[in-house]
Coordinates of C-alpha atoms in Angstrom, one line a residue:
M13 CA -10.9 -74.2 43.5
Q14 CA -8.0 -72.0 44.6
T15 CA -8.4 -68.2 45.0
E16 CA -6.0 -67.4 42.2
E17 CA -8.0 -69.7 39.8
K18 CA -11.2 -67.9 40.8
Q19 CA -9.7 -64.5 40.3
G20 CA -8.3 -65.6 36.9
I21 CA -11.7 -66.9 35.8
I22 CA -13.4 -63.6 36.9
M23 CA -10.8 -61.6 35.0
V24 CA -11.3 -63.6 31.8
V25 CA -15.1 -63.4 32.1
I26 CA -14.9 -59.6 32.5
A27 CA -12.8 -59.4 29.3
Y28 CA -15.2 -61.5 27.3
V29 CA -18.3 -59.6 28.6
F30 CA -16.5 -56.3 27.7
W31 CA -15.8 -57.6 24.2
G32 CA -19.4 -58.8 23.9
F33 CA -20.8 -55.3 24.5
M34 CA -18.2 -53.5 22.4
P35 CA -20.6 -53.1 19.4
I36 CA -22.6 -50.6 21.5
Y37 CA -19.4 -48.5 21.9
W38 CA -18.7 -48.6 18.1
K39 CA -22.3 -47.7 17.4
L40 CA -21.8 -44.5 19.3
L41 CA -19.2 -43.6 16.7
D42 CA -21.2 -44.7 13.6
H43 CA -21.1 -41.1 12.3
V44 CA -17.3 -41.4 12.1
S45 CA -15.7 -43.3 9.2
S46 CA -14.3 -46.8 10.0
D47 CA -10.9 -45.8 8.7
E48 CA -10.6 -42.8 11.0
I49 CA -11.8 -44.9 14.0
L50 CA -9.1 -47.5 13.1
S51 CA -6.3 -45.0 12.7
G52 CA -7.3 -43.3 16.0
R53 CA -7.6 -46.7 17.7
V54 CA -4.0 -47.6 16.8
I55 CA -2.6 -44.2 17.8
W56 CA -4.5 -44.0 21.2
S57 CA -3.8 -47.7 22.0
F58 CA -0.1 -47.1 21.5
I59 CA -0.2 -44.0 23.7
F60 CA -2.3 -45.7 26.5
T61 CA -0.2 -48.9 26.6
L62 CA 3.1 -47.0 26.5
L63 CA 1.8 -44.9 29.5
L64 CA 1.0 -48.2 31.3
V65 CA 4.5 -49.5 30.6
I66 CA 6.1 -46.2 31.8
V67 CA 3.9 -46.1 35.0
G68 CA 4.7 -49.7 35.7
R69 CA 8.4 -48.9 35.3
N70 CA 8.8 -51.4 32.5
F71 CA 10.2 -49.1 29.8
K72 CA 13.7 -50.7 30.1
Q73 CA 12.1 -54.1 29.7
L74 CA 10.2 -52.8 26.6
M75 CA 13.4 -51.7 25.0
M76 CA 14.9 -55.1 25.9
D77 CA 11.9 -56.9 24.3
L78 CA 12.4 -54.8 21.1
K79 CA 16.2 -55.6 21.1
E80 CA 15.5 -59.3 21.5
L81 CA 12.9 -59.3 18.8
W82 CA 15.3 -57.5 16.4
G83 CA 18.0 -60.1 17.3
N84 CA 15.6 -62.9 16.2
Q85 CA 14.4 -61.7 12.7
K86 CA 11.9 -64.6 12.4
D87 CA 10.1 -63.5 15.6
F88 CA 10.4 -59.8 14.7
W89 CA 8.7 -60.1 11.3
S90 CA 6.2 -62.6 12.7
L91 CA 5.1 -60.0 15.2
V92 CA 4.9 -57.4 12.4
I93 CA 2.6 -59.7 10.4
A94 CA 0.5 -60.4 13.5
S95 CA 0.2 -56.6 14.1
Y96 CA -1.2 -56.0 10.6
L97 CA -3.5 -59.1 10.9
I98 CA -5.1 -57.8 14.2
T99 CA -5.4 -54.3 12.6
G100 CA -7.2 -55.8 9.7
N101 CA -9.4 -57.7 12.2
W102 CA -10.2 -54.4 14.0
F103 CA -11.1 -52.6 10.8
T104 CA -13.4 -55.4 9.7
Y105 CA -15.1 -55.5 13.1
I106 CA -15.7 -51.7 13.3
Y107 CA -16.9 -51.6 9.7
A108 CA -19.3 -54.6 10.2
V109 CA -20.8 -53.2 13.4
N110 CA -21.4 -49.7 12.0
A111 CA -22.8 -51.2 8.7
G112 CA -25.3 -53.3 10.6
Y113 CA -23.7 -56.7 10.5
I114 CA -23.3 -57.5 14.3
V115 CA -24.9 -60.9 13.8
Q116 CA -22.3 -61.8 11.2
T117 CA -19.5 -60.6 13.5
S118 CA -20.8 -63.0 16.2
L119 CA -20.7 -65.8 13.6
G120 CA -17.0 -65.0 12.9
Y121 CA -16.1 -65.3 16.6
Y122 CA -18.0 -68.6 16.9
I123 CA -16.1 -70.0 13.9
N124 CA -12.8 -68.7 15.1
P125 CA -12.1 -71.4 17.8
L126 CA -12.8 -74.2 15.3
L127 CA -10.6 -72.6 12.6
S128 CA -7.8 -72.3 15.2
V129 CA -8.2 -76.1 15.7
V130 CA -7.7 -76.7 12.0
L131 CA -4.6 -74.4 12.0
G132 CA -3.3 -76.4 15.0
I133 CA -3.6 -79.6 13.0
V134 CA -1.9 -78.1 9.9
F135 CA 1.0 -76.3 11.7
F136 CA 1.5 -78.1 15.0
K137 CA 0.4 -81.6 13.9
E138 CA -2.2 -81.7 16.7
K139 CA -4.6 -84.7 16.7
L140 CA -8.3 -84.6 17.2
S141 CA -10.5 -87.3 18.8
K142 CA -13.4 -88.6 16.8
A143 CA -15.9 -86.4 18.7
Q144 CA -13.7 -83.3 17.9
Q145 CA -13.5 -84.3 14.2
L146 CA -17.4 -84.7 14.1
A147 CA -17.7 -81.2 15.8
V148 CA -15.6 -79.6 13.0
V149 CA -17.8 -81.4 10.3
I150 CA -21.0 -80.2 12.0
A151 CA -19.7 -76.6 12.2
A152 CA -18.7 -76.7 8.5
A153 CA -22.2 -77.9 7.7
G154 CA -23.7 -75.0 9.6
V155 CA -21.5 -72.5 7.7
L156 CA -22.3 -74.2 4.4
I157 CA -26.1 -73.8 5.1
L158 CA -25.6 -70.1 5.8
T159 CA -23.5 -69.6 2.7
I160 CA -26.1 -71.2 0.5
S161 CA -28.9 -69.2 2.1
Y162 CA -27.0 -65.9 1.7
G163 CA -26.2 -66.8 -1.9
E164 CA -22.7 -65.5 -1.2
I165 CA -19.8 -66.2 1.2
P166 CA -20.3 -64.4 4.6
W167 CA -17.0 -62.6 4.0
I168 CA -17.2 -60.5 7.2
A169 CA -17.5 -63.6 9.4
F170 CA -14.7 -65.4 7.5
T171 CA -12.4 -62.3 7.5
L172 CA -12.8 -61.9 11.3
A173 CA -12.3 -65.6 12.0
I174 CA -9.3 -66.1 9.6
T175 CA -7.4 -62.9 10.7
F176 CA -7.9 -63.6 14.4
A177 CA -7.0 -67.3 14.1
L178 CA -3.8 -66.5 12.2
Y179 CA -3.0 -63.8 14.7
G180 CA -3.5 -66.3 17.5
L181 CA -1.3 -68.9 15.7
I182 CA 1.6 -66.4 15.4
K183 CA 1.2 -65.2 19.0
K184 CA 1.2 -68.7 20.3
S185 CA 4.8 -69.1 19.2
L186 CA 5.9 -65.8 20.7
K187 CA 6.4 -65.3 24.4
I188 CA 5.9 -61.6 25.3
N189 CA 4.1 -59.7 28.1
A190 CA 0.6 -58.6 27.1
S191 CA 0.8 -54.8 27.7
R192 CA 4.3 -54.5 26.3
G193 CA 3.4 -56.8 23.4
L194 CA 0.4 -54.6 22.5
T195 CA 2.6 -51.5 22.7
I196 CA 5.1 -53.1 20.2
E197 CA 2.3 -54.3 18.0
T198 CA 0.6 -50.9 17.8
F199 CA 4.1 -49.3 17.4
F200 CA 4.6 -51.4 14.2
V201 CA 1.3 -50.1 12.7
L202 CA 1.7 -46.5 14.2
P203 CA 3.5 -45.0 11.2
V204 CA 0.8 -46.0 8.7
A205 CA -1.9 -44.8 11.2
L206 CA -0.2 -41.4 11.6
I207 CA 0.3 -40.9 7.9
Y208 CA -3.4 -41.8 7.2
F209 CA -4.6 -39.6 10.0
G210 CA -2.4 -36.8 8.6
Y211 CA -4.1 -37.3 5.2
L212 CA -7.5 -37.0 6.8
V213 CA -6.5 -33.8 8.6
A214 CA -5.0 -32.3 5.4
T215 CA -8.1 -33.0 3.4
D216 CA -10.5 -31.8 6.2
K217 CA -12.0 -35.2 6.5
A218 CA -11.0 -35.8 10.2
M219 CA -14.0 -35.8 12.4
F220 CA -11.7 -35.6 15.5
F221 CA -11.2 -31.8 15.0
S222 CA -14.7 -31.0 13.8
S223 CA -17.0 -33.0 16.1
D224 CA -18.6 -32.4 19.5
L225 CA -16.7 -33.1 22.7
S226 CA -18.4 -36.5 23.4
T227 CA -17.1 -37.8 20.0
V228 CA -13.6 -36.6 20.7
I229 CA -13.6 -38.3 24.1
L230 CA -15.0 -41.6 22.6
L231 CA -12.2 -41.6 20.0
I232 CA -9.5 -41.0 22.6
L233 CA -10.9 -43.8 24.8
T234 CA -10.7 -46.3 22.0
G235 CA -7.1 -46.9 23.3
V236 CA -8.5 -47.8 26.7
A237 CA -11.3 -49.9 25.3
T238 CA -8.7 -51.9 23.3
A239 CA -6.1 -52.4 26.0
V240 CA -8.1 -52.9 29.2
P241 CA -9.9 -56.2 28.3
L242 CA -6.8 -57.5 26.6
I243 CA -4.8 -57.0 29.9
F244 CA -7.6 -58.6 32.0
F245 CA -7.6 -61.5 29.6
A246 CA -3.8 -62.0 29.6
K247 CA -3.6 -61.8 33.4
G248 CA -6.6 -64.1 33.9
T249 CA -5.5 -66.9 31.6
K250 CA -2.2 -67.3 33.6
T251 CA -4.1 -68.6 36.6
M252 CA -7.3 -70.2 35.3
P253 CA -7.4 -73.8 34.0
L254 CA -7.1 -74.1 30.3
Y255 CA -10.2 -76.2 29.6
M256 CA -12.4 -73.5 31.3
S257 CA -11.7 -71.1 28.3
G258 CA -13.6 -73.6 26.2
F259 CA -16.8 -72.4 27.7
I260 CA -15.9 -68.8 28.6
Q261 CA -14.7 -67.8 25.1
Y262 CA -18.3 -68.1 23.7
I263 CA -19.6 -65.4 26.1
A264 CA -18.5 -62.6 23.7
P265 CA -20.1 -63.8 20.4
T266 CA -23.3 -64.8 22.3
I267 CA -23.6 -61.2 23.7
M268 CA -22.8 -59.8 20.3
L269 CA -25.6 -61.9 18.8
L270 CA -28.1 -60.8 21.4
V271 CA -27.1 -57.1 21.1
G272 CA -27.5 -57.3 17.3
I273 CA -30.9 -58.9 17.4
F274 CA -32.5 -57.2 20.4
M275 CA -30.8 -53.7 20.5
Y276 CA -30.3 -53.0 16.8
D277 CA -33.1 -55.1 15.3
E278 CA -30.8 -57.1 12.9
Q279 CA -32.4 -59.9 10.9
F280 CA -32.1 -63.4 12.4
S281 CA -34.1 -65.7 10.1
K282 CA -35.0 -69.4 10.6
I283 CA -32.2 -70.4 8.2
E284 CA -29.7 -68.4 10.3
F285 CA -31.1 -69.9 13.5
L286 CA -30.6 -73.4 11.9
S287 CA -27.0 -72.6 10.8
F288 CA -26.1 -71.2 14.2
S289 CA -27.7 -74.2 15.9
F290 CA -25.3 -76.5 13.9
I291 CA -22.4 -74.3 15.1
W292 CA -23.6 -74.2 18.7
C293 CA -23.9 -78.0 18.7
A294 CA -20.4 -78.4 17.3
L295 CA -19.0 -76.0 19.9
I296 CA -20.7 -77.9 22.8
L297 CA -19.5 -81.3 21.5
F298 CA -16.0 -80.0 21.0
T299 CA -15.8 -78.3 24.4
I300 CA -17.2 -81.3 26.3
S301 CA -14.8 -83.7 24.5
K302 CA -11.9 -81.3 25.4
I303 CA -12.9 -81.3 29.1
V304 CA -13.1 -85.2 29.1
E305 CA -9.7 -85.3 27.5
V306 CA -8.1 -83.0 30.1
R307 CA -9.6 -84.9 33.0
K308 CA -8.4 -88.2 31.5
N309 CA -4.9 -86.8 31.2
R310 CA -5.1 -85.7 34.8

C-alpha cells in the first residue's frame, strides 16, 4: 500500500472516530437548548471555515466558486437545499443525543449507507448484485422488527438517515472543495441562524451570554468540531481506495452505540440487539460483495 493511501485511510479513520465520540461533546451542552446549539454551530462553523479559507489564501477562489454556482442556477439551488438538509440533520442529531437517544442515532447512521444505495438505484440507475439485493432486504427486515417492537416508527433514525442520504446524493453531483463548500453551505443558512440567535438574545433566552466560561468556549468550538473532521474526511477520501470506506464508515455508529449503552446507560434490549444484528449482517454482506466486485473489475 502506498504512503498516500495509508495517510488517506488514517485521516478518514480519525474523522469517523471523531464523529463517533461527538455525543460526549453534545452531552456537555445538554443544559443549552438544541436550537441555540444549532444556530451557534452554523454561525461558528461559518466563521471558522471562512478563517481557514482566508489563511489558506483561497478567498478569491471562494468568490469564484460562488460566481460559478450563481451562473449555474441548478447547482446553486441544489447546494442551498443540501445546506438546509444537513442543518436539519445537525439539529436532529443534537436533539437526539441530549434527549437520550444515542442508540437511535447510531441506527440512523447504520441505515444511511443502505438508503444511499436505494437512492443510487432510483436516481443514477445503479445496479445491485443478488448479494447486495439480499443485504438491503435483510436490513429492511431489521428495521421492521425494531419498528414493530417500538410500536412506532423510529423517526430520529429515519430523519438522520434520510437527510444525510439526500445531502450525499446532492453533493455527489457537485464538485467543490470541502472547506470552501462548507463555508458556502453555512453562508446559505447563516441569515436564518443570525435572526434566530438575535431572537434568543432579545428574549433573554440565549445561554451564550448568561452561562459560565466553559459553556461559552464549548459553544464557540462547535465550529471547529464541525469543520475539522469534515476536512480530514475530504482530504483522506481523495487518496484512499473507495472500497475501504465500506468498512471504515461503520466506525462512527458503532462508537455511538457503545457510548450510548456504556457511558449513558441507554436501553439496548434483546429485540434491539436482534434488529441491529440483522442490520450488521446486511452491512457485512453488502461490504464484502462490494470488495469482491471491485477486485473483479480490477
